Structures are given as structure tokens and as C-alpha cells.
Short mmCIF file of C-alpha atoms and ligand atoms in Angstrom, two decimals:
data_model
loop_
_atom_site.label_atom_id
_atom_site.label_comp_id
_atom_site.label_asym_id
_atom_site.label_seq_id
_atom_site.Cartn_x
_atom_site.Cartn_y
_atom_site.Cartn_z
CA MET A 1 -7.10 -16.62 8.69
CA VAL A 2 -5.02 -15.66 11.68
CA THR A 3 -5.41 -12.07 12.86
CA PHE A 4 -3.43 -9.97 15.30
CA GLN A 5 -6.45 -10.24 17.64
CA ASP A 6 -5.73 -13.95 17.99
CA PHE A 7 -2.47 -13.12 19.73
CA GLY A 8 -4.36 -11.36 22.54
CA LEU A 9 -2.07 -8.34 22.49
CA ARG A 10 -2.26 -5.43 24.90
CA ASP A 11 -4.77 -2.84 23.72
CA GLU A 12 -2.11 -0.18 23.22
CA ILE A 13 -0.13 -2.43 20.92
CA GLN A 14 -3.17 -3.62 18.97
CA LYS A 15 -4.15 0.02 18.49
CA ALA A 16 -0.66 0.84 17.19
CA ILE A 17 -0.77 -2.08 14.76
CA ASP A 18 -4.12 -0.83 13.45
CA LYS A 19 -2.68 2.65 13.10
CA MET A 20 0.28 1.27 11.17
CA GLY A 21 -2.19 -0.29 8.75
CA PHE A 22 -1.19 -3.91 9.35
CA VAL A 23 -4.32 -5.93 8.61
CA GLU A 24 -3.03 -9.43 9.16
CA PRO A 25 0.23 -10.85 10.42
CA THR A 26 2.86 -11.88 7.88
CA PRO A 27 3.78 -15.59 7.90
CA VAL A 28 6.87 -15.07 10.05
CA GLN A 29 4.83 -13.02 12.53
CA GLU A 30 2.03 -15.56 12.55
CA ARG A 31 4.38 -18.42 13.35
CA THR A 32 6.79 -16.76 15.79
CA ILE A 33 4.74 -14.36 17.92
CA PRO A 34 2.62 -16.99 19.73
CA ILE A 35 5.84 -18.80 20.68
CA THR A 36 7.99 -15.83 21.59
CA MET A 37 5.17 -14.32 23.66
CA LYS A 38 5.58 -17.36 25.92
CA GLY A 39 9.19 -16.36 26.50
CA LYS A 40 10.78 -19.09 24.43
CA ASP A 41 14.03 -18.67 22.50
CA MET A 42 13.52 -18.39 18.75
CA ILE A 43 15.51 -18.83 15.55
CA ALA A 44 13.50 -17.42 12.66
CA GLN A 45 14.45 -17.41 9.02
CA ALA A 46 12.43 -15.38 6.54
CA GLN A 47 13.45 -13.34 3.56
CA THR A 48 13.93 -9.61 3.64
CA GLY A 49 10.81 -7.48 3.71
CA THR A 50 8.62 -10.00 5.52
CA GLY A 51 8.06 -8.08 8.73
CA LYS A 52 10.71 -9.57 11.00
CA THR A 53 11.08 -6.32 12.94
CA ALA A 54 7.53 -6.41 14.24
CA ALA A 55 7.90 -10.15 14.81
CA PHE A 56 10.42 -9.44 17.57
CA GLY A 57 9.24 -5.92 18.40
CA ILE A 58 5.77 -7.01 19.44
CA PRO A 59 6.84 -9.70 21.96
CA ILE A 60 9.45 -7.34 23.43
CA LEU A 61 6.82 -4.69 24.04
CA GLU A 62 4.37 -7.27 25.39
CA ALA A 63 6.91 -8.41 27.97
CA LEU A 64 8.38 -5.00 28.75
CA THR A 65 8.76 -3.99 32.34
CA LYS A 66 10.48 -0.72 33.01
CA GLY A 67 13.47 -0.71 35.29
CA VAL A 68 16.54 1.33 35.98
CA LYS A 69 18.59 -0.49 33.36
CA PRO A 70 17.66 -1.53 29.80
CA PHE A 71 15.16 -4.35 29.42
CA SER A 72 16.00 -5.35 25.88
CA LEU A 73 18.98 -5.20 23.52
CA ILE A 74 18.62 -5.55 19.76
CA LEU A 75 21.85 -5.98 17.81
CA VAL A 76 21.79 -4.97 14.15
CA PRO A 77 24.51 -4.95 11.46
CA THR A 78 24.28 -1.37 10.18
CA ARG A 79 23.25 2.05 11.35
CA GLU A 80 20.53 2.30 8.70
CA LEU A 81 18.94 -0.88 9.98
CA GLY A 82 19.31 0.37 13.51
CA ALA A 83 17.43 3.53 12.62
CA GLN A 84 14.68 1.52 10.92
CA VAL A 85 14.25 -0.93 13.77
CA CYS A 86 14.17 1.98 16.21
CA ASP A 87 11.47 3.72 14.16
CA GLU A 88 9.34 0.61 13.86
CA ILE A 89 9.49 -0.04 17.61
CA LYS A 90 8.62 3.57 18.35
CA LYS A 91 5.58 3.19 16.12
CA LEU A 92 4.55 -0.06 17.80
CA SER A 93 4.88 1.52 21.24
CA TYR A 94 3.16 4.76 20.23
CA PHE A 95 0.21 4.29 22.59
CA MET A 96 2.20 2.82 25.46
CA ASP A 97 3.42 4.90 28.38
CA ASP A 98 6.71 6.48 27.47
CA VAL A 99 8.74 3.56 26.16
CA ARG A 100 12.30 4.79 25.84
CA VAL A 101 13.96 3.40 22.71
CA LEU A 102 17.53 4.42 21.93
CA SER A 103 19.56 3.60 18.89
CA VAL A 104 23.31 3.56 19.37
CA TYR A 105 25.67 3.45 16.46
CA GLY A 106 28.85 5.16 15.37
CA GLY A 107 28.66 8.54 13.73
CA LYS A 108 26.14 9.85 16.25
CA SER A 109 27.20 11.89 19.25
CA ILE A 110 28.24 9.51 22.00
CA ASP A 111 27.62 12.19 24.62
CA ASP A 112 23.93 12.34 23.71
CA GLN A 113 23.77 8.56 24.02
CA ILE A 114 25.52 8.63 27.40
CA ASP A 115 23.05 11.27 28.52
CA ALA A 116 20.11 9.15 27.40
CA PHE A 117 21.43 6.10 29.25
CA ARG A 118 21.79 8.17 32.39
CA LYS A 119 18.13 9.23 32.16
CA GLY A 120 17.02 5.65 31.48
CA VAL A 121 16.48 3.54 28.39
CA ASP A 122 14.15 0.53 27.99
CA ILE A 123 15.11 -0.80 24.59
CA VAL A 124 18.57 -0.40 23.04
CA VAL A 125 19.04 -0.89 19.31
CA GLY A 126 22.67 -0.87 18.34
CA THR A 127 25.51 -1.96 16.12
CA PRO A 128 28.04 -4.22 17.85
CA GLY A 129 30.90 -1.69 17.72
CA ARG A 130 29.09 1.10 19.47
CA VAL A 131 27.47 -1.20 22.00
CA ILE A 132 30.93 -2.43 23.01
CA ASP A 133 32.12 1.14 23.22
CA HIS A 134 29.39 1.84 25.78
CA LEU A 135 30.16 -1.34 27.68
CA HIS A 136 33.78 -0.28 27.98
CA ARG A 137 32.81 3.17 29.15
CA GLY A 138 30.48 1.66 31.69
CA THR A 139 27.60 3.72 30.34
CA LEU A 140 25.52 0.70 29.31
CA SER A 141 24.78 -2.23 31.58
CA LEU A 142 23.37 -5.48 30.27
CA ASN A 143 22.66 -7.16 33.55
CA GLU A 144 18.94 -6.48 33.50
CA ILE A 145 18.41 -7.44 29.86
CA GLU A 146 15.48 -9.84 29.66
CA VAL A 147 15.21 -10.07 25.88
CA LEU A 148 18.17 -10.16 23.51
CA VAL A 149 17.66 -10.02 19.73
CA LEU A 150 20.20 -10.69 17.02
CA ASP A 151 18.64 -9.14 13.92
CA GLU A 152 19.99 -9.97 10.46
CA ALA A 153 22.37 -12.40 12.11
CA ASP A 154 23.74 -13.67 8.79
CA ARG A 155 24.66 -10.17 7.81
CA MET A 156 26.39 -9.46 11.11
CA LEU A 157 28.54 -12.53 10.63
CA ASP A 158 29.29 -11.54 7.02
CA MET A 159 30.53 -8.23 8.29
CA GLY A 160 32.92 -9.91 10.69
CA PHE A 161 31.12 -9.07 13.91
CA ILE A 162 31.35 -12.60 15.32
CA GLU A 163 33.81 -11.80 18.13
CA ASP A 164 32.00 -8.59 19.02
CA ILE A 165 28.72 -10.46 19.24
CA GLU A 166 30.21 -13.16 21.42
CA TYR A 167 31.69 -10.54 23.72
CA ILE A 168 28.39 -8.68 24.02
CA VAL A 169 26.32 -11.81 24.55
CA SER A 170 28.68 -12.90 27.32
CA LYS A 171 27.78 -9.69 29.18
CA VAL A 172 24.03 -10.23 28.99
CA LYS A 173 22.41 -11.71 32.05
CA THR A 174 21.02 -15.23 32.09
CA PRO A 175 18.40 -16.53 32.15
CA ARG A 176 17.00 -14.39 29.41
CA GLN A 177 15.04 -14.77 26.20
CA THR A 178 17.17 -14.79 23.04
CA MET A 179 15.75 -14.35 19.55
CA LEU A 180 17.65 -14.60 16.32
CA PHE A 181 16.20 -13.32 13.05
CA SER A 182 17.91 -13.77 9.74
CA ALA A 183 17.21 -13.97 6.02
CA THR A 184 19.43 -17.05 5.78
CA ILE A 185 20.78 -19.49 8.36
CA PRO A 186 24.35 -20.35 7.36
CA ASN A 187 26.48 -22.57 9.59
CA GLY A 188 28.04 -19.68 11.51
CA VAL A 189 24.57 -18.59 12.58
CA ARG A 190 23.71 -22.13 13.69
CA GLU A 191 26.86 -22.21 15.79
CA ILE A 192 26.03 -18.96 17.55
CA ALA A 193 22.52 -20.21 18.19
CA ALA A 194 23.75 -23.49 19.63
CA LYS A 195 26.17 -21.67 21.91
CA TYR A 196 23.99 -18.91 23.26
CA MET A 197 20.39 -20.01 23.07
CA SER A 198 18.49 -22.43 25.20
CA ASP A 199 16.27 -24.95 23.49
CA PRO A 200 15.21 -22.55 20.72
CA GLU A 201 12.19 -23.07 18.51
CA ILE A 202 13.06 -22.89 14.84
CA VAL A 203 10.76 -21.29 12.29
CA MET A 204 11.73 -21.25 8.63
CA ILE A 205 9.48 -19.50 6.17
CA GLY A 206 9.23 -20.50 2.55
CA GLU A 207 12.81 -21.16 1.55
CA GLU A 208 11.55 -22.49 -1.74
CA GLN A 209 9.69 -19.31 -2.51
CA ILE A 210 12.71 -17.11 -2.62
CA VAL A 211 11.44 -14.10 -4.46
CA LEU A 212 8.57 -11.91 -3.46
CA PRO A 213 5.77 -12.79 -5.88
CA THR A 214 4.85 -9.14 -6.37
CA THR A 215 8.25 -8.35 -7.84
CA LYS A 216 8.39 -8.59 -11.60
CA GLN A 217 11.90 -9.42 -12.75
CA VAL A 218 13.37 -8.55 -16.11
CA TYR A 219 16.80 -8.30 -17.66
CA PHE A 220 18.32 -6.37 -20.54
CA ASN A 221 21.27 -7.57 -22.60
CA ILE A 222 23.40 -4.50 -22.59
CA GLU A 223 27.09 -3.97 -23.06
CA ARG A 224 29.19 -2.09 -20.56
CA LYS A 225 29.54 1.15 -22.48
CA ASN A 226 25.80 1.38 -23.02
CA LYS A 227 24.75 0.90 -19.44
CA ILE A 228 24.39 4.62 -18.73
CA TRP A 229 22.39 4.99 -21.91
CA ALA A 230 20.12 2.13 -20.85
CA LEU A 231 19.73 3.55 -17.36
CA CYS A 232 18.67 6.93 -18.77
CA ARG A 233 16.14 5.17 -21.03
CA VAL A 234 14.71 3.36 -18.01
CA LEU A 235 14.52 6.56 -15.97
CA ASP A 236 12.81 8.38 -18.85
CA ALA A 237 10.40 5.61 -19.74
CA TYR A 238 9.25 4.51 -16.28
CA ARG A 239 9.93 7.58 -14.12
CA PRO A 240 10.63 5.20 -11.28
CA LYS A 241 11.47 5.63 -7.64
CA ALA A 242 14.54 3.49 -7.97
CA ILE A 243 17.54 2.14 -6.16
CA VAL A 244 20.36 1.53 -8.63
CA PHE A 245 22.94 -0.98 -7.43
CA VAL A 246 26.52 -0.76 -8.63
CA GLN A 247 29.51 -2.79 -7.62
CA THR A 248 31.93 -0.24 -6.15
CA LYS A 249 32.00 3.04 -4.24
CA VAL A 250 33.97 4.66 -7.03
CA MET A 251 31.34 3.63 -9.54
CA VAL A 252 28.62 5.09 -7.31
CA ASP A 253 30.35 8.45 -7.48
CA ILE A 254 31.09 8.31 -11.20
CA LEU A 255 27.57 7.30 -12.13
CA ALA A 256 25.92 9.82 -9.84
CA LYS A 257 28.08 12.60 -11.24
CA ARG A 258 27.26 11.71 -14.82
CA LEU A 259 23.56 11.43 -14.19
CA LEU A 260 23.55 14.76 -12.39
CA SER A 261 25.36 16.30 -15.36
CA TYR A 262 22.61 14.95 -17.65
CA GLY A 263 20.04 16.62 -15.42
CA TYR A 264 18.77 13.62 -13.46
CA PRO A 265 18.47 14.43 -9.75
CA VAL A 266 20.02 11.45 -7.99
CA GLY A 267 21.42 10.68 -4.57
CA SER A 268 24.34 8.42 -3.83
CA LEU A 269 24.98 6.12 -0.93
CA HIS A 270 28.09 4.18 0.02
CA GLY A 271 30.08 3.26 3.08
CA ASP A 272 32.55 6.15 2.90
CA LEU A 273 29.97 8.88 3.49
CA THR A 274 29.65 10.58 6.85
CA GLN A 275 26.66 9.66 8.94
CA SER A 276 25.02 13.05 8.50
CA ARG A 277 25.52 12.87 4.75
CA ARG A 278 23.96 9.39 4.64
CA GLU A 279 21.00 10.58 6.65
CA LYS A 280 20.47 13.52 4.34
CA VAL A 281 20.69 11.34 1.24
CA LEU A 282 18.23 8.85 2.68
CA ASN A 283 15.83 11.54 3.84
CA ASP A 284 15.86 13.16 0.41
CA PHE A 285 15.06 9.80 -1.15
CA ARG A 286 12.43 8.88 1.42
CA SER A 287 10.68 12.23 0.98
CA ASP A 288 10.86 11.99 -2.83
CA LYS A 289 13.20 14.95 -3.19
CA THR A 290 15.36 12.61 -5.22
CA HIS A 291 13.77 9.68 -7.01
CA VAL A 292 16.89 7.74 -7.75
CA LEU A 293 19.43 6.41 -5.31
CA ILE A 294 22.74 5.02 -6.56
CA ALA A 295 24.13 2.64 -3.97
CA THR A 296 26.48 -0.17 -3.12
CA ASP A 297 25.22 -3.33 -1.45
CA VAL A 298 26.74 -2.54 1.90
CA ALA A 299 25.00 0.82 2.04
CA ALA A 300 21.63 -0.45 0.94
CA ARG A 301 21.35 -3.71 2.82
CA GLY A 302 18.09 -3.96 4.68
CA LEU A 303 16.87 -0.49 3.73
CA ASP A 304 13.14 -0.27 4.01
CA ILE A 305 11.97 2.69 2.04
CA GLU A 306 8.41 3.06 1.04
CA GLY A 307 7.29 3.22 -2.55
CA VAL A 308 10.44 1.98 -4.26
CA THR A 309 9.01 0.99 -7.64
CA HIS A 310 12.21 -0.29 -9.26
CA VAL A 311 15.42 -1.93 -8.24
CA ILE A 312 17.99 -1.67 -10.98
CA ASN A 313 20.99 -3.96 -10.99
CA TYR A 314 23.30 -1.74 -12.99
CA ASP A 315 25.94 -4.33 -12.20
CA ILE A 316 24.70 -7.87 -11.76
CA PRO A 317 25.98 -9.28 -8.46
CA GLU A 318 28.33 -12.28 -8.36
CA ASP A 319 26.36 -13.85 -5.54
CA PRO A 320 22.75 -14.90 -6.20
CA GLU A 321 21.85 -14.26 -2.59
CA ILE A 322 22.79 -10.62 -3.02
CA TYR A 323 20.48 -10.50 -6.02
CA VAL A 324 17.64 -11.69 -3.84
CA HIS A 325 18.46 -9.16 -1.14
CA ARG A 326 18.62 -6.33 -3.63
CA ILE A 327 15.32 -7.03 -5.26
CA GLY A 328 13.80 -7.26 -1.79
CA ARG A 329 14.11 -3.45 -1.68
CA THR A 330 11.08 -3.19 -3.93
CA GLY A 331 7.74 -4.97 -3.83
CA ARG A 332 7.76 -4.38 -0.07
CA ALA A 333 4.79 -5.37 2.03
CA GLY A 334 2.72 -6.64 -0.85
CA LYS A 335 3.18 -3.66 -3.16
CA GLU A 336 4.17 -4.26 -6.74
CA GLY A 337 7.78 -3.74 -7.75
CA VAL A 338 10.02 -4.29 -10.73
CA ALA A 339 13.61 -5.52 -10.69
CA ILE A 340 15.68 -4.76 -13.79
CA THR A 341 19.09 -6.34 -14.28
CA PHE A 342 21.66 -5.25 -16.85
CA ILE A 343 23.60 -8.18 -18.21
CA THR A 344 26.62 -7.94 -20.53
CA SER A 345 27.49 -10.81 -22.82
CA LYS A 346 30.31 -11.73 -20.49
CA GLU A 347 27.94 -12.03 -17.53
CA VAL A 348 25.41 -14.51 -18.85
CA HIS A 349 26.82 -17.14 -16.50
CA LEU A 350 25.84 -14.97 -13.52
CA LEU A 351 22.24 -15.00 -14.69
CA ARG A 352 22.51 -18.78 -14.90
CA LYS A 353 23.81 -18.87 -11.33
CA ILE A 354 20.78 -16.88 -10.17
CA ASN A 355 18.49 -19.31 -12.02
CA GLU A 356 20.25 -22.25 -10.39
CA PHE A 357 19.74 -20.58 -7.01
CA GLY A 358 16.03 -21.00 -7.62
CA VAL A 359 15.09 -17.64 -9.11
CA THR A 360 13.78 -18.49 -12.52
CA GLU A 361 11.16 -15.97 -13.50
CA ILE A 362 13.52 -13.39 -14.97
CA GLU A 363 12.20 -12.29 -18.31
CA HIS A 364 14.25 -10.89 -21.20
CA LEU A 365 13.16 -7.44 -22.37
CA GLU A 366 14.55 -4.81 -24.73
CA VAL A 367 15.63 -1.44 -23.36
CA PRO A 368 12.67 0.97 -23.69
CA GLU A 369 13.73 3.39 -26.40
CA SER A 370 11.54 6.35 -25.69
CA GLY A 371 12.14 9.57 -23.84
CA ARG A 372 14.73 12.26 -24.08
CA LYS A 373 17.14 10.90 -26.62
CA ASP A 374 19.07 14.14 -26.78
CA VAL A 375 21.17 13.62 -23.69
CA ILE A 376 23.08 10.47 -24.34
CA ARG A 377 23.55 8.17 -27.27
CA LYS A 378 23.94 4.48 -27.52
CA VAL A 379 27.47 3.59 -28.57
CA MET A 380 28.41 0.73 -30.82
CA ASP A 381 30.41 -1.39 -28.50
CA PHE A 382 32.35 -3.76 -30.71
CA GLU A 383 34.86 -4.41 -27.97
CA ASP A 384 32.25 -6.39 -26.13
CA GLN A 385 31.14 -8.26 -29.26
CA ALA A 386 34.63 -9.33 -30.22
CA ASP A 387 36.16 -12.71 -29.47
CA LEU A 388 39.63 -13.21 -28.03
CA TYR A 389 41.21 -12.33 -31.38
CA GLY A 390 39.21 -9.13 -31.73
CA MET A 391 36.88 -10.58 -34.37
CA VAL A 392 33.21 -9.64 -34.52
CA LEU A 393 30.76 -12.10 -36.09
CA PHE A 394 28.36 -10.75 -38.74
CA GLN A 395 25.69 -12.25 -40.89
CA ILE A 396 24.55 -11.09 -44.27
CA SER A 397 21.68 -12.18 -46.47
CA ALA A 398 20.40 -11.08 -49.85
CA GLU A 399 16.61 -11.28 -49.60
CA GLY A 400 16.76 -14.58 -47.77
CA THR A 401 19.71 -16.14 -49.61
CA PRO A 402 23.39 -16.36 -48.69
CA VAL A 403 26.00 -14.14 -50.33
CA GLU A 404 28.77 -16.06 -52.12
CA ARG A 405 32.28 -15.80 -50.76
CA GLY A 406 33.71 -14.07 -53.83
CA ALA A 407 30.96 -11.45 -53.95
CA LEU A 408 31.33 -10.78 -50.24
CA LEU A 409 35.12 -10.34 -50.40
CA ASP A 410 34.74 -8.10 -53.39
CA MET A 411 32.39 -5.80 -51.51
CA LEU A 412 34.47 -5.81 -48.34
CA ASN A 413 37.92 -5.39 -49.85
CA ARG A 414 37.27 -3.37 -52.98
CA LYS A 415 34.18 -1.32 -52.20
CA LEU A 416 34.51 -0.77 -48.46
CA ARG A 417 38.32 -0.93 -48.45
CA VAL A 418 38.39 -3.26 -45.48
CA PRO A 419 41.92 -4.73 -45.40
CA GLU A 420 42.11 -8.44 -46.20
CA ILE A 421 43.66 -9.18 -42.84
CA ALA A 422 40.55 -7.78 -41.11
CA VAL A 423 38.34 -10.48 -42.65
CA GLY A 424 38.16 -13.82 -40.84
CA ASN A 425 36.15 -17.00 -41.44
CA ILE A 426 33.31 -16.98 -43.92
CA ASN A 427 30.56 -19.63 -43.69
CA LEU A 428 27.61 -20.11 -46.01
CA PHE A 429 24.27 -21.33 -44.71
CA ASP A 430 21.01 -21.90 -46.60
CA ASP A 431 19.62 -18.48 -45.88
CA ARG A 432 22.64 -16.37 -44.92
CA THR A 433 26.40 -16.03 -44.81
CA GLU A 434 28.27 -15.59 -41.56
CA PHE A 435 31.62 -13.82 -41.60
CA GLU A 436 34.10 -12.38 -39.15
CA ILE A 437 35.45 -8.84 -39.25
CA HIS A 438 38.05 -7.29 -36.98
CA LYS A 439 36.48 -4.88 -34.50
CA ASP A 440 38.40 -1.90 -35.97
CA SER A 441 36.53 -2.34 -39.26
CA ALA A 442 33.26 -3.50 -37.76
CA LYS A 443 31.56 -0.13 -37.63
CA LYS A 444 32.20 0.55 -41.29
CA VAL A 445 30.86 -2.87 -42.27
CA LEU A 446 27.76 -2.48 -40.16
CA MET A 447 27.01 1.02 -41.45
CA GLU A 448 27.96 0.72 -45.12
CA LEU A 449 27.65 -2.84 -46.32
CA LYS A 450 23.87 -2.86 -46.23
CA SER A 451 23.62 -0.05 -48.77
CA LEU A 452 25.30 -2.21 -51.45
CA ARG A 453 23.47 -4.72 -53.62
CA VAL A 454 24.18 -8.24 -54.91
CA ALA A 455 22.48 -9.17 -58.20
CA ASP A 456 20.17 -6.26 -57.50
CA LYS A 457 19.02 -7.79 -54.25
CA LYS A 458 18.85 -5.77 -51.05
CA LEU A 459 21.21 -6.79 -48.29
CA LYS A 460 20.56 -7.31 -44.64
CA VAL A 461 23.60 -7.08 -42.36
CA GLU A 462 23.60 -7.79 -38.65
CA ILE A 463 25.96 -8.57 -35.81
CA VAL A 464 25.61 -12.11 -34.50
CA HIS A 465 25.77 -12.34 -30.73
CA ARG A 466 28.02 -15.26 -30.09
CA GLU A 467 27.13 -18.03 -27.72
CA LEU A 468 29.59 -17.86 -24.88
CA PRO A 469 31.63 -20.92 -24.16
CA PRO A 470 30.23 -22.66 -21.10
CA ILE A 471 31.88 -21.57 -17.89
CA SER A 472 33.00 -24.43 -15.72
CA MET A 473 32.08 -24.06 -12.09
CA GLN A 474 34.38 -25.44 -9.43
P1 ADP B 1 12.35 -7.57 7.40
O1 ADP B 1 13.01 -7.20 8.69
O2 ADP B 1 11.80 -8.94 7.37
O3 ADP B 1 13.22 -7.29 6.21
P2 ADP B 1 10.64 -5.35 7.98
O4 ADP B 1 10.41 -5.64 9.40
O5 ADP B 1 11.62 -4.26 7.66
O6 ADP B 1 11.08 -6.66 7.20
O7 ADP B 1 9.22 -5.06 7.32
C1 ADP B 1 9.06 -4.67 5.97
C2 ADP B 1 7.88 -3.74 5.83
O8 ADP B 1 6.67 -4.43 6.05
C3 ADP B 1 7.89 -2.59 6.84
O9 ADP B 1 7.49 -1.42 6.17
C4 ADP B 1 6.85 -3.00 7.86
O10 ADP B 1 6.27 -1.86 8.50
C5 ADP B 1 5.87 -3.73 6.99
N1 ADP B 1 5.08 -4.74 7.74
C6 ADP B 1 5.51 -5.49 8.78
N2 ADP B 1 4.50 -6.29 9.21
C7 ADP B 1 3.45 -6.06 8.44
C8 ADP B 1 2.11 -6.57 8.39
N3 ADP B 1 1.70 -7.53 9.23
N4 ADP B 1 1.29 -6.06 7.46
C9 ADP B 1 1.69 -5.11 6.59
N5 ADP B 1 2.94 -4.58 6.58
C10 ADP B 1 3.80 -5.05 7.49
MG1 MG B 2 14.91 -6.74 9.25
#
């Protein structure tokens, strides 16, 4: 077993690592630190939550010499990540002499940042936009940068920062050490690496093992109108510390408002909030003032918050990679986590896409039906059960035998007064009869038909969940 001692770190750093409770290096740390401590360029790929921050933070601090101008620049995609990286480096340098770490990103007072630069900064953590702002103002100089880090490089490219990054990198002195850390290495990232790095070592960690083994993954089949109901059941049953992912900013607001009105204290996070608002929401969540955070992907990317027990995919993402990133918010650093995904009948193909991506251990569960049932009821969502023509498929059996066509029509038309036009195909099987009913009459059929009898036999009536036609993928 490799230990941090094997790296021969400075005492102050080793002491900080002990204080942080890191017992052994994570795989990406184990494989990169010995190389980067020699000053070599590095491209490292490892999934979210695997300790990449310390993997570059430790060699930066090992090499650090204090000068007039910054020694190291770490570029990150979002302000939340910037704040996290800054925190982690402050912890790692806790026992060192006054290491000055500054995070620069929009939404924070630029005057304070200018002031800090004037007094002297050793390590700058920043988003590309704000770093360029400082370059233009002449408040930040990159001509003494010895170590440059591109953190979450894939994400920065996704967010369209490519030109900004190229501009910034062109201002950094050479020779230097350049490290690139990323959860995935798409072509754009390779191109950047080829252009700006010199003879980099490449470390890829466990691409095949995509999902953190400590994260249990389950899904519920749930129709759109019942998602809030299902979410409330989950919150009641598990009392989780949860991040709930939804697709849009508008949905974040709607869902948060409804949950608050039902008496669930939740916070909401999306890209339109002011920086101070975001910080407050995150602090409340971090400090357990709120236990549930409703968020969009953009807002929650890379968040490292301790003790998140559940990630809930209220909306299943289109992109399997996003699924993997989301569930990386729980089960952090070896702790157990649960990922719950809501899947409507129209979204089964997205689950298949995730399976094809290599994530296969997603188990089907029923929504836990315990807890405070008073607040919100499950609705019968026939809309989602209906086919293109608005027909819902039912099955009926009389103590294990089918019901004859004539008897069935008699009950439907004469007893339940379902109009003839609302009845579709009827098919007899050995043990049951399947029949179609228009969605407008479906509730009545489901509620009332079972109380009738055929030849004194009890009836069992259920909705049949149709197999979806296969979706062709281009
Ligand atoms: P990544 O950047 O790969 O997504 P982070 O650097 O944010 O991951 O690390 C995730 C969590 O794991 C953080 O809370 C970090 O403090 C913790 N961590 C990092 N290295 C170790 C280690 N060797 N042992 C235990 N926990 C660690
Ligand atoms: Mg990271």
C-alpha cells in the first residue's frame, strides 16, 4: 500500500494531510504526485470526487517559492469550484508560512481582489473571465507563474472558455509546469494539451469503473404529474441530505416553491442567482440548515459538499455523462450514497443510454409509500399511459380466467355507461382479457369495474404499462 509518507512531503504538508484525515492517497494522487513533484507536465483523467484537487495542490505547495508575483495559476470553470479549490489548498497549506491563496471570479468585489494582488498573492484560483479582466487591468501578472493548472478542463471547454483559456495560457511564462485535470478527455482537451504542454505524462484512472462503488443506484417508474408526490415520499421516508437535479432554472423555482409550501425547507441553486445568494444557499446546505437543495446541472457541477446522502434525478438527464457527474455528488470520499432517478414511461430509452454508457447497476424500486400522506396525493396520470390515440390499455381477469367480449362490453357500456367509441381493441388470453379505453373514461373503469362480478367471480382490473416502441438512435 502506498502512503503519503512515500512521497517524502514537507513536514508541514504531511501534517496538514493528517489533519484533513486523509489516510492514504487516492489512485489519481498515487499515480500523479510522484511525477508532478518532479516538475513534469501532466494530463490526468479521473472521475469526479477522486481527490484531483489535492493531486495538483500538493505538488504546487511542494514547489512553492514566494515572490513578488503569483507562483501558480489554477483555472476552474465555475465560481463554486473556485471556492472549493481555494479552500482545499488553504487546508493543505495550513501549517506552512503564510501561503497567500486568492480566488478570483465574477460576482466578488474586484477592488478587494486588486487590493490583494497589490499586497502579494502566491496562488491564484480563478475563472477564465475574471482572470482576463485582471490581465486587462494590469492587476495580475503571469510572468512569474511556475505552475499552471487547468482543472475540470472538459467542463471549461463545454462552457465555451476555449478562446479565453488560449489567451490566458499565452500570457503565462515559459518554461513552466502545466497540469491538466479532467473527468473526461474529449478531443478538444487533447488539442489544448498538445498545443500548450511539453511532453506530458498521461494518467487515466479506471475508465471502465465509471461509478463510485459506494453509490447505490435505483430508479422509480413515475409519471410526470406524480414526481412531486414521489419526491415528498422520498424526503419523508429517508430524511436525506439531498441534491435534487431538475432540467431547467424555471423548474428549480417552481419545485422549490411548491416544496416550501408543503413545509419542506429547501434551498434552490441555479445560474441566475446573485453570487451572494448562491453563497448563502450553499452555506445553509453545507451547515445543514436546509437538507435539500434543488439545482440545475450548471449550478451543481463539481460541488463537493460533505454528507450528501442522496442525489435525486428528478429529471433524468439526456446525456449519460451528466448522470455520472450528478451521482458523483454523493458517495464522496468512500462514504455511502444513494442515487435515485425518476423515469417516466417516455424516458425509458434514456435509462438504456445510461446502461449502454457502462452504468448497469441501476435497480428498479417502488416509491416508498410511508410518511406524511396528508400533504400531497398521487394523481392518476392517464395522459402518460395513453398511446398516440389517447387509448389506455387495461387488463381484466375473473379469478384467473379471461372475461368474454360480450360480458365485458355489457359491463362497460351498460353498467358503467362508457360510450362505445371510448372502447378500443379487446383481446382474450388464457388467463385475462386486455382491452383499450380512452383516457377520458379510464378513471371510471379503473375505479368501478372491479366492483362488478362475472358469473359471481371477483374481478381484477389493472392498467397495463405498454412496452414502448424501440427508439432508433442515429
Ligand atoms: P475531484 O476534484 O476529483 O472531483 P476533490 O478534489 O473535490 O475531487 O475531492 C473530493 C473529496 O475527497 C474532498 O472532500 C477531498 O477533501 C477528499 N479527499 C481528497 N483526497 C483524499 C484522500 N487521499 N483521502 C480521503 N479523502 C480525500
Ligand atoms: Mg475537481
